[in-house]
C-alpha cells in the first residue's frame, strides 16, 4: 500500500508508542501469563455473541420477518441496551488485547478498518435509536418507512459482520 | 479407526486445498465465528427469558419462535464451516484436548436442550406467560454455561494447534 510521508511519520510515532506500551509491567503480565489472552478473547467473543443475537433480532424486526405482535420500539427497548453494554465490554477487552500486543493491532491496516467501521456503526445505531424514540408511532406503523427500514437492517447487519470478519483477519495480515 | 478416518478426510483434495491456500482457512474461520456468535447470541435471548431475566412481557413460546429458526440456520452453517476447518488438519484435531472438550461440551449442550424439550417444555402452556418453573431455569443456566464453555474451548483450540 502507498503511504504518504505524513502517514509514515505517524506510523513511526505509533510504533514507538507501541514499543513503550508493550514494555510496561501491565502489558508484560498479559503477554507472559499464557492463559490471559485466550481468556480475554473468549470474553470478547461472548460479547460479540450478545451483539449478533441482539442486532439480528432488531434487523429481522425491521425486515418484518420476526417478532410479529411486537413493535420496532419494543425491539429497540429490549435489545439496544444489550448492544451498548456489550460494546462497553468489547471496548474494555479489546483495549486489554491491544495493550498486550500493540504493534499487532495499532500498525495493522485491518485493525484500522475495523475501528473505522465501529465508529460508523456506533453513529448509525445512535442515530437510529434517537429517531425511533422521537417518531415511534411512524416507525411502528407507517408503511412508507418500510424501504428505508429494510435498507437500514441489511446495511447495519453487513457492517456488524464486516467488523467481525476484520476481527478475525487481524491475525492473518502482516503488520509493522 | 478414528485416525485412519481423519487421515482419509485430510487427504481429500478439498481438505488439501483448505490447508494449502492462504485464504481459505481465515475465510471459513470468519464464517464459523459469525455463525457461532449468532447461535450463542440467539440462544442467550431464550435462556434469559427462561431465567425470567429479560423480555418478560413476551410469552416463552413467542420468544422461542422468534429465535429458534435463526439459531438452527446459523448452527447448520457454523457446523459446515467448522467441518471444513476440521478437515484441513483432521489428524491433529482428533488428538487435541481442547477440540475433544469442545465436542463433548456441544454434546452436553444438545442433551440439555433435548431433555428440556421433551420434559419441561411439554407443559409450556401452563407457564408460557408467567414465571418459569425451576426446571426451565436450571436448563437455561446450564445452556448458558455450556455455550460459554464451547466458546472458551473453541478459542483454546487456536492456541494449541499450529
mmCIF file of C-alpha atoms in Angstrom:
data_model
loop_
_atom_site.group_PDB
_atom_site.id
_atom_site.type_symbol
_atom_site.label_atom_id
_atom_site.label_comp_id
_atom_site.label_asym_id
_atom_site.label_seq_id
_atom_site.Cartn_x
_atom_site.Cartn_y
_atom_site.Cartn_z
ATOM 1 C CA UNK A 1 0.000 0.000 0.000
ATOM 2 C CA UNK A 2 1.222 3.524 -0.857
ATOM 3 C CA UNK A 3 1.577 5.677 2.230
ATOM 4 C CA UNK A 4 2.358 9.376 2.105
ATOM 5 C CA UNK A 5 5.265 10.798 4.127
ATOM 6 C CA UNK A 6 2.876 12.052 6.826
ATOM 7 C CA UNK A 7 1.436 8.565 7.237
ATOM 8 C CA UNK A 8 4.913 7.040 7.522
ATOM 9 C CA UNK A 9 5.792 9.570 10.189
ATOM 10 C CA UNK A 10 2.602 8.793 12.094
ATOM 11 C CA UNK A 11 3.306 5.062 11.857
ATOM 12 C CA UNK A 12 6.767 5.689 13.330
ATOM 13 C CA UNK A 13 5.233 7.548 16.305
ATOM 14 C CA UNK A 14 2.631 4.802 16.762
ATOM 15 C CA UNK A 15 5.422 2.233 16.563
ATOM 16 C CA UNK A 16 7.400 3.997 19.280
ATOM 17 C CA UNK A 17 4.290 4.273 21.453
ATOM 18 C CA UNK A 18 3.631 0.554 20.864
ATOM 19 C CA UNK A 19 7.150 -0.353 21.941
ATOM 20 C CA UNK A 20 6.801 1.751 25.088
ATOM 21 C CA UNK A 21 3.353 0.238 25.854
ATOM 22 C CA UNK A 22 4.470 -3.362 25.345
ATOM 23 C CA UNK A 23 7.394 -2.805 27.741
ATOM 24 C CA UNK A 24 5.146 -1.617 30.593
ATOM 25 C CA UNK A 25 4.752 -4.073 33.520
ATOM 26 C CA UNK A 26 0.975 -4.216 32.868
ATOM 27 C CA UNK A 27 1.456 -5.294 29.249
ATOM 28 C CA UNK A 28 4.194 -7.742 30.217
ATOM 29 C CA UNK A 29 1.899 -9.527 32.680
ATOM 30 C CA UNK A 30 -0.737 -10.088 29.943
ATOM 31 C CA UNK A 31 1.958 -11.212 27.488
ATOM 32 C CA UNK A 32 3.717 -13.650 29.806
ATOM 33 C CA UNK A 33 0.740 -15.329 31.537
ATOM 34 C CA UNK A 34 -0.300 -17.651 28.717
ATOM 35 C CA UNK A 35 -3.930 -18.092 29.789
ATOM 36 C CA UNK A 36 -4.805 -14.375 29.873
ATOM 37 C CA UNK A 37 -5.040 -13.606 26.120
ATOM 38 C CA UNK A 38 -7.260 -16.625 25.263
ATOM 39 C CA UNK A 39 -9.427 -15.821 28.324
ATOM 40 C CA UNK A 40 -9.880 -12.181 27.253
ATOM 41 C CA UNK A 41 -10.516 -13.254 23.636
ATOM 42 C CA UNK A 42 -13.212 -15.687 24.855
ATOM 43 C CA UNK A 43 -14.943 -12.857 26.749
ATOM 44 C CA UNK A 44 -14.619 -10.693 23.629
ATOM 45 C CA UNK A 45 -16.352 -13.398 21.534
ATOM 46 C CA UNK A 46 -19.131 -13.806 24.139
ATOM 47 C CA UNK A 47 -19.797 -10.056 23.950
ATOM 48 C CA UNK A 48 -19.795 -10.307 20.125
ATOM 49 C CA UNK A 49 -22.424 -13.072 20.509
ATOM 50 C CA UNK A 50 -24.671 -10.754 22.527
ATOM 51 C CA UNK A 51 -24.395 -8.132 19.770
ATOM 52 C CA UNK A 52 -25.014 -10.573 16.919
ATOM 53 C CA UNK A 53 -28.111 -12.011 18.647
ATOM 54 C CA UNK A 54 -29.489 -8.581 19.557
ATOM 55 C CA UNK A 55 -28.636 -6.827 16.270
ATOM 56 C CA UNK A 56 -30.136 -9.636 14.166
ATOM 57 C CA UNK A 57 -33.335 -9.576 16.242
ATOM 58 C CA UNK A 58 -33.688 -5.814 15.634
ATOM 59 C CA UNK A 59 -32.852 -6.248 11.938
ATOM 60 C CA UNK A 60 -35.337 -9.102 11.480
ATOM 61 C CA UNK A 61 -37.968 -6.882 13.087
ATOM 62 C CA UNK A 62 -37.048 -4.054 10.665
ATOM 63 C CA UNK A 63 -37.337 -6.533 7.779
ATOM 64 C CA UNK A 64 -40.747 -7.556 9.098
ATOM 65 C CA UNK A 65 -39.903 -11.262 9.312
ATOM 66 C CA UNK A 66 -39.701 -11.872 13.084
ATOM 67 C CA UNK A 67 -41.282 -10.950 16.389
ATOM 68 C CA UNK A 68 -44.768 -10.418 14.990
ATOM 69 C CA UNK A 69 -47.038 -8.776 17.532
ATOM 70 C CA UNK A 70 -44.247 -6.578 18.878
ATOM 71 C CA UNK A 71 -43.115 -3.215 17.537
ATOM 72 C CA UNK A 72 -39.803 -1.746 16.401
ATOM 73 C CA UNK A 73 -39.720 0.460 19.518
ATOM 74 C CA UNK A 74 -40.258 -2.694 21.633
ATOM 75 C CA UNK A 75 -37.336 -4.381 19.878
ATOM 76 C CA UNK A 76 -35.142 -1.301 20.421
ATOM 77 C CA UNK A 77 -36.028 -1.042 24.112
ATOM 78 C CA UNK A 78 -35.330 -4.722 24.533
ATOM 79 C CA UNK A 79 -32.124 -5.162 22.577
ATOM 80 C CA UNK A 80 -30.309 -1.816 22.266
ATOM 81 C CA UNK A 81 -29.291 -1.712 25.974
ATOM 82 C CA UNK A 82 -27.705 -5.168 25.496
ATOM 83 C CA UNK A 83 -25.862 -3.932 22.407
ATOM 84 C CA UNK A 84 -24.481 -0.862 24.239
ATOM 85 C CA UNK A 85 -23.432 -2.910 27.297
ATOM 86 C CA UNK A 86 -21.730 -5.494 25.096
ATOM 87 C CA UNK A 87 -19.943 -2.642 23.264
ATOM 88 C CA UNK A 88 -18.573 -1.484 26.639
ATOM 89 C CA UNK A 89 -17.240 -4.969 27.394
ATOM 90 C CA UNK A 90 -15.793 -5.202 23.856
ATOM 91 C CA UNK A 91 -14.019 -1.866 24.271
ATOM 92 C CA UNK A 92 -12.538 -2.989 27.608
ATOM 93 C CA UNK A 93 -11.429 -6.460 26.459
ATOM 94 C CA UNK A 94 -10.258 -5.039 23.117
ATOM 95 C CA UNK A 95 -8.174 -2.397 24.938
ATOM 96 C CA UNK A 96 -6.558 -5.117 27.078
ATOM 97 C CA UNK A 97 -5.720 -7.189 23.984
ATOM 98 C CA UNK A 98 -4.260 -4.089 22.329
ATOM 99 C CA UNK A 99 -2.205 -3.271 25.453
ATOM 100 C CA UNK A 100 -0.814 -6.830 25.315
ATOM 101 C CA UNK A 101 0.226 -6.689 21.642
ATOM 102 C CA UNK A 102 0.116 -3.033 20.489
ATOM 103 C CA UNK A 103 2.108 -3.488 17.271
ATOM 104 C CA UNK A 104 -0.133 -6.374 16.167
ATOM 105 C CA UNK A 105 -3.166 -4.036 16.380
ATOM 106 C CA UNK A 106 -2.147 -0.395 16.043
ATOM 107 C CA UNK A 107 0.074 -0.878 12.977
ATOM 108 C CA UNK A 108 -2.394 -3.215 11.293
ATOM 109 C CA UNK A 109 -4.485 -1.929 8.337
ATOM 110 C CA UNK A 110 -7.315 -4.378 9.078
ATOM 111 C CA UNK A 111 -7.429 -3.208 12.718
ATOM 112 C CA UNK A 112 -7.719 0.399 11.477
ATOM 113 C CA UNK A 113 -10.504 -0.568 9.070
ATOM 114 C CA UNK A 114 -12.249 -2.337 11.970
ATOM 115 C CA UNK A 115 -12.057 0.789 14.164
ATOM 116 C CA UNK A 116 -13.453 2.941 11.326
ATOM 117 C CA UNK A 117 -16.375 0.537 10.821
ATOM 118 C CA UNK A 118 -17.041 0.559 14.584
ATOM 119 C CA UNK A 119 -17.275 4.375 14.564
ATOM 120 C CA UNK A 120 -19.695 4.086 11.636
ATOM 121 C CA UNK A 121 -21.955 1.514 13.337
ATOM 122 C CA UNK A 122 -21.952 3.455 16.628
ATOM 123 C CA UNK A 123 -23.077 6.589 14.765
ATOM 124 C CA UNK A 124 -25.726 4.696 12.770
ATOM 125 C CA UNK A 125 -27.045 2.849 15.841
ATOM 126 C CA UNK A 126 -27.213 6.004 17.977
ATOM 127 C CA UNK A 127 -28.979 7.925 15.185
ATOM 128 C CA UNK A 128 -31.424 5.040 14.683
ATOM 129 C CA UNK A 129 -32.152 4.850 18.431
ATOM 130 C CA UNK A 130 -32.726 8.601 18.516
ATOM 131 C CA UNK A 131 -35.091 8.767 15.522
ATOM 132 C CA UNK A 132 -37.160 5.777 16.632
ATOM 133 C CA UNK A 133 -37.547 7.352 20.094
ATOM 134 C CA UNK A 134 -38.683 10.627 18.564
ATOM 135 C CA UNK A 135 -41.003 9.125 15.938
ATOM 136 C CA UNK A 136 -42.007 5.805 17.446
ATOM 137 C CA UNK A 137 -45.536 5.932 16.034
ATOM 138 C CA UNK A 138 -44.242 6.409 12.496
ATOM 139 C CA UNK A 139 -41.612 3.640 12.788
ATOM 140 C CA UNK A 140 -44.091 1.221 14.314
ATOM 141 C CA UNK A 141 -46.926 1.801 11.851
ATOM 142 C CA UNK A 142 -46.091 3.853 8.769
ATOM 143 C CA UNK A 143 -45.723 1.543 5.749
ATOM 144 C CA UNK A 144 -43.878 4.375 3.992
ATOM 145 C CA UNK A 145 -40.907 3.700 6.289
ATOM 146 C CA UNK A 146 -40.572 0.128 5.059
ATOM 147 C CA UNK A 147 -37.986 0.591 2.347
ATOM 148 C CA UNK A 148 -35.548 2.739 4.407
ATOM 149 C CA UNK A 149 -36.063 0.349 7.336
ATOM 150 C CA UNK A 150 -35.133 -2.635 5.162
ATOM 151 C CA UNK A 151 -32.040 -0.912 3.792
ATOM 152 C CA UNK A 152 -31.011 0.048 7.323
ATOM 153 C CA UNK A 153 -31.468 -3.553 8.521
ATOM 154 C CA UNK A 154 -29.401 -5.071 5.718
ATOM 155 C CA UNK A 155 -26.770 -2.312 5.790
ATOM 156 C CA UNK A 156 -26.204 -2.373 9.531
ATOM 157 C CA UNK A 157 -26.042 -6.165 9.658
ATOM 158 C CA UNK A 158 -23.485 -6.078 6.823
ATOM 159 C CA UNK A 159 -21.368 -3.611 8.838
ATOM 160 C CA UNK A 160 -21.540 -5.771 12.005
ATOM 161 C CA UNK A 161 -20.482 -8.840 10.018
ATOM 162 C CA UNK A 162 -17.668 -6.860 8.338
ATOM 163 C CA UNK A 163 -16.420 -5.762 11.799
ATOM 164 C CA UNK A 164 -16.457 -9.396 12.955
ATOM 165 C CA UNK A 165 -14.581 -10.544 9.824
ATOM 166 C CA UNK A 166 -11.971 -7.799 10.323
ATOM 167 C CA UNK A 167 -11.519 -9.019 13.899
ATOM 168 C CA UNK A 168 -10.609 -12.478 12.685
ATOM 169 C CA UNK A 169 -8.422 -11.182 9.829
ATOM 170 C CA UNK A 170 -6.240 -9.027 12.117
ATOM 171 C CA UNK A 171 -4.480 -12.285 12.988
ATOM 172 C CA UNK A 172 -3.705 -13.037 9.320
ATOM 173 C CA UNK A 173 -2.218 -9.834 7.900
ATOM 174 C CA UNK A 174 1.318 -8.501 8.079
ATOM 175 C CA UNK A 175 1.868 -5.609 10.440
ATOM 176 C CA UNK A 176 4.683 -3.231 11.353
ATOM 177 C CA UNK B 1 -10.045 -46.269 13.287
ATOM 178 C CA UNK B 2 -10.601 -42.611 14.211
ATOM 179 C CA UNK B 3 -7.125 -41.776 12.969
ATOM 180 C CA UNK B 4 -7.469 -43.560 9.645
ATOM 181 C CA UNK B 5 -10.804 -41.809 9.043
ATOM 182 C CA UNK B 6 -9.227 -38.459 9.953
ATOM 183 C CA UNK B 7 -6.289 -39.198 7.655
ATOM 184 C CA UNK B 8 -8.620 -40.124 4.775
ATOM 185 C CA UNK B 9 -10.572 -36.889 5.272
ATOM 186 C CA UNK B 10 -7.416 -34.813 5.458
ATOM 187 C CA UNK B 11 -6.128 -36.423 2.233
ATOM 188 C CA UNK B 12 -9.147 -35.392 0.149
ATOM 189 C CA UNK B 13 -8.457 -32.741 -2.488
ATOM 190 C CA UNK B 14 -10.800 -30.286 -0.831
ATOM 191 C CA UNK B 15 -9.133 -30.575 2.606
ATOM 192 C CA UNK B 16 -5.734 -30.234 0.953
ATOM 193 C CA UNK B 17 -6.909 -27.080 -0.796
ATOM 194 C CA UNK B 18 -8.057 -25.557 2.549
ATOM 195 C CA UNK B 19 -4.790 -26.327 4.293
ATOM 196 C CA UNK B 20 -2.613 -25.095 1.419
ATOM 197 C CA UNK B 21 -4.496 -21.957 0.432
ATOM 198 C CA UNK B 22 -3.570 -18.916 2.499
ATOM 199 C CA UNK B 23 -7.098 -17.505 2.192
ATOM 200 C CA UNK B 24 -9.442 -20.486 2.607
ATOM 201 C CA UNK B 25 -8.832 -21.109 6.303
ATOM 202 C CA UNK B 26 -9.343 -17.496 7.510
ATOM 203 C CA UNK B 27 -12.447 -17.121 5.325
ATOM 204 C CA UNK B 28 -14.088 -20.294 6.657
ATOM 205 C CA UNK B 29 -12.957 -19.330 10.152
ATOM 206 C CA UNK B 30 -14.636 -15.904 9.839
ATOM 207 C CA UNK B 31 -17.865 -17.540 8.626
ATOM 208 C CA UNK B 32 -17.622 -20.039 11.512
ATOM 209 C CA UNK B 33 -17.234 -17.206 14.073
ATOM 210 C CA UNK B 34 -20.057 -15.111 12.540
ATOM 211 C CA UNK B 35 -22.412 -18.114 12.688
ATOM 212 C CA UNK B 36 -21.408 -19.401 16.119
ATOM 213 C CA UNK B 37 -21.782 -15.956 17.721
ATOM 214 C CA UNK B 38 -25.243 -15.757 16.125
ATOM 215 C CA UNK B 39 -26.125 -19.183 17.596
ATOM 216 C CA UNK B 40 -24.917 -18.248 21.078
ATOM 217 C CA UNK B 41 -26.495 -14.779 20.944
ATOM 218 C CA UNK B 42 -29.876 -16.165 19.848
ATOM 219 C CA UNK B 43 -29.841 -18.964 22.439
ATOM 220 C CA UNK B 44 -28.873 -16.440 25.134
ATOM 221 C CA UNK B 45 -32.048 -14.449 24.393
ATOM 222 C CA UNK B 46 -34.209 -17.543 25.015
ATOM 223 C CA UNK B 47 -32.150 -18.569 28.073
ATOM 224 C CA UNK B 48 -32.524 -15.122 29.652
ATOM 225 C CA UNK B 49 -36.292 -15.290 29.041
ATOM 226 C CA UNK B 50 -36.387 -18.751 30.671
ATOM 227 C CA UNK B 51 -34.425 -17.339 33.632
ATOM 228 C CA UNK B 52 -37.063 -14.551 33.920
ATOM 229 C CA UNK B 53 -34.275 -12.013 33.442
ATOM 230 C CA UNK B 54 -35.365 -10.410 30.168
ATOM 231 C CA UNK B 55 -38.320 -9.950 27.823
ATOM 232 C CA UNK B 56 -40.883 -11.000 30.438
ATOM 233 C CA UNK B 57 -43.742 -9.294 28.590
ATOM 234 C CA UNK B 58 -43.418 -11.731 25.663
ATOM 235 C CA UNK B 59 -44.509 -15.358 26.058
ATOM 236 C CA UNK B 60 -41.897 -18.110 26.136
ATOM 237 C CA UNK B 61 -43.425 -19.700 23.034
ATOM 238 C CA UNK B 62 -43.242 -16.405 21.131
ATOM 239 C CA UNK B 63 -39.604 -15.882 22.154
ATOM 240 C CA UNK B 64 -38.814 -19.459 21.060
ATOM 241 C CA UNK B 65 -40.491 -18.873 17.708
ATOM 242 C CA UNK B 66 -38.531 -15.606 17.319
ATOM 243 C CA UNK B 67 -35.091 -17.102 17.907
ATOM 244 C CA UNK B 68 -35.147 -20.812 17.029
ATOM 245 C CA UNK B 69 -35.168 -20.589 13.188
ATOM 246 C CA UNK B 70 -32.208 -18.193 13.385
ATOM 247 C CA UNK B 71 -30.437 -20.463 15.879
ATOM 248 C CA UNK B 72 -30.810 -23.584 13.745
ATOM 249 C CA UNK B 73 -29.930 -21.863 10.487
ATOM 250 C CA UNK B 74 -26.771 -20.361 11.955
ATOM 251 C CA UNK B 75 -25.904 -23.645 13.712
ATOM 252 C CA UNK B 76 -26.007 -25.600 10.441
ATOM 253 C CA UNK B 77 -23.730 -23.035 8.739
ATOM 254 C CA UNK B 78 -21.347 -22.954 11.738
ATOM 255 C CA UNK B 79 -21.175 -26.767 11.708
ATOM 256 C CA UNK B 80 -20.452 -26.884 7.950
ATOM 257 C CA UNK B 81 -17.737 -24.218 8.222
ATOM 258 C CA UNK B 82 -16.361 -25.982 11.318
ATOM 259 C CA UNK B 83 -16.263 -29.326 9.500
ATOM 260 C CA UNK B 84 -14.314 -27.697 6.643
ATOM 261 C CA UNK B 85 -11.806 -26.221 9.109
ATOM 262 C CA UNK B 86 -11.569 -29.621 10.814
ATOM 263 C CA UNK B 87 -10.899 -31.431 7.534
ATOM 264 C CA UNK B 88 -7.781 -29.337 6.857
ATOM 265 C CA UNK B 89 -5.970 -30.708 9.937
ATOM 266 C CA UNK B 90 -8.215 -33.625 10.924
ATOM 267 C CA UNK B 91 -5.460 -35.846 12.339
ATOM 268 C CA UNK B 92 -4.177 -33.100 14.617
ATOM 269 C CA UNK B 93 -7.663 -32.076 15.779
ATOM 270 C CA UNK B 94 -8.827 -35.556 16.808
ATOM 271 C CA UNK B 95 -5.912 -35.769 19.244
ATOM 272 C CA UNK B 96 -6.306 -32.194 20.505
ATOM 273 C CA UNK B 97 -7.637 -31.925 24.074
ATOM 274 C CA UNK B 98 -9.378 -28.560 23.531
ATOM 275 C CA UNK B 99 -11.096 -29.887 20.384
ATOM 276 C CA UNK B 100 -12.287 -33.037 22.167
ATOM 277 C CA UNK B 101 -13.552 -30.979 25.078
ATOM 278 C CA UNK B 102 -15.433 -28.687 22.688
ATOM 279 C CA UNK B 103 -17.161 -31.674 21.032
ATOM 280 C CA UNK B 104 -18.082 -33.038 24.481
ATOM 281 C CA UNK B 105 -19.499 -29.666 25.540
ATOM 282 C CA UNK B 106 -21.504 -29.374 22.301
ATOM 283 C CA UNK B 107 -22.959 -32.826 23.016
ATOM 284 C CA UNK B 108 -23.824 -31.770 26.589
ATOM 285 C CA UNK B 109 -25.486 -28.571 25.313
ATOM 286 C CA UNK B 110 -27.508 -30.716 22.869
ATOM 287 C CA UNK B 111 -28.529 -33.257 25.539
ATOM 288 C CA UNK B 112 -29.544 -30.440 27.897
ATOM 289 C CA UNK B 113 -31.688 -28.948 25.126
ATOM 290 C CA UNK B 114 -33.331 -32.313 24.314
ATOM 291 C CA UNK B 115 -34.124 -33.019 27.984
ATOM 292 C CA UNK B 116 -35.703 -29.565 28.280
ATOM 293 C CA UNK B 117 -37.663 -30.007 25.042
ATOM 294 C CA UNK B 118 -39.100 -33.417 25.958
ATOM 295 C CA UNK B 119 -39.784 -32.859 29.661
ATOM 296 C CA UNK B 120 -40.139 -29.283 30.970
ATOM 297 C CA UNK B 121 -41.252 -27.669 27.692
ATOM 298 C CA UNK B 122 -44.187 -30.087 27.271
ATOM 299 C CA UNK B 123 -46.081 -28.151 29.951
ATOM 300 C CA UNK B 124 -45.123 -24.740 28.478
ATOM 301 C CA UNK B 125 -48.809 -23.788 28.095
ATOM 302 C CA UNK B 126 -49.007 -23.640 31.921
ATOM 303 C CA UNK B 127 -46.123 -21.186 32.362
ATOM 304 C CA UNK B 128 -45.921 -19.504 28.953
ATOM 305 C CA UNK B 129 -46.643 -16.004 30.280
ATOM 306 C CA UNK B 130 -45.788 -16.093 33.962
ATOM 307 C CA UNK B 131 -42.698 -17.029 35.930
ATOM 308 C CA UNK B 132 -40.894 -20.058 34.544
ATOM 309 C CA UNK B 133 -40.528 -23.302 36.583
ATOM 310 C CA UNK B 134 -37.279 -24.163 38.360
ATOM 311 C CA UNK B 135 -36.526 -26.960 35.870
ATOM 312 C CA UNK B 136 -36.656 -24.455 32.981
ATOM 313 C CA UNK B 137 -34.350 -22.077 34.824
ATOM 314 C CA UNK B 138 -31.846 -24.856 35.518
ATOM 315 C CA UNK B 139 -31.862 -25.849 31.818
ATOM 316 C CA UNK B 140 -31.339 -22.213 30.817
ATOM 317 C CA UNK B 141 -28.451 -21.733 33.245
ATOM 318 C CA UNK B 142 -26.798 -24.980 32.071
ATOM 319 C CA UNK B 143 -27.273 -23.880 28.469
ATOM 320 C CA UNK B 144 -25.523 -20.535 29.122
ATOM 321 C CA UNK B 145 -22.660 -22.322 30.912
ATOM 322 C CA UNK B 146 -22.225 -24.995 28.227
ATOM 323 C CA UNK B 147 -22.207 -22.454 25.396
ATOM 324 C CA UNK B 148 -19.732 -20.200 27.216
ATOM 325 C CA UNK B 149 -17.524 -23.265 27.692
ATOM 326 C CA UNK B 150 -17.904 -24.132 23.977
ATOM 327 C CA UNK B 151 -16.577 -20.656 23.114
ATOM 328 C CA UNK B 152 -13.676 -20.914 25.579
ATOM 329 C CA UNK B 153 -12.631 -24.371 24.374
ATOM 330 C CA UNK B 154 -13.031 -23.251 20.750
ATOM 331 C CA UNK B 155 -10.708 -20.301 21.296
ATOM 332 C CA UNK B 156 -8.325 -22.581 23.175
ATOM 333 C CA UNK B 157 -8.033 -24.843 20.082
ATOM 334 C CA UNK B 158 -6.465 -21.913 18.214
ATOM 335 C CA UNK B 159 -3.725 -21.638 20.825
ATOM 336 C CA UNK B 160 -2.846 -25.349 20.804
ATOM 337 C CA UNK B 161 -2.989 -26.287 17.083
ATOM 338 C CA UNK B 162 -0.354 -24.911 14.737
#
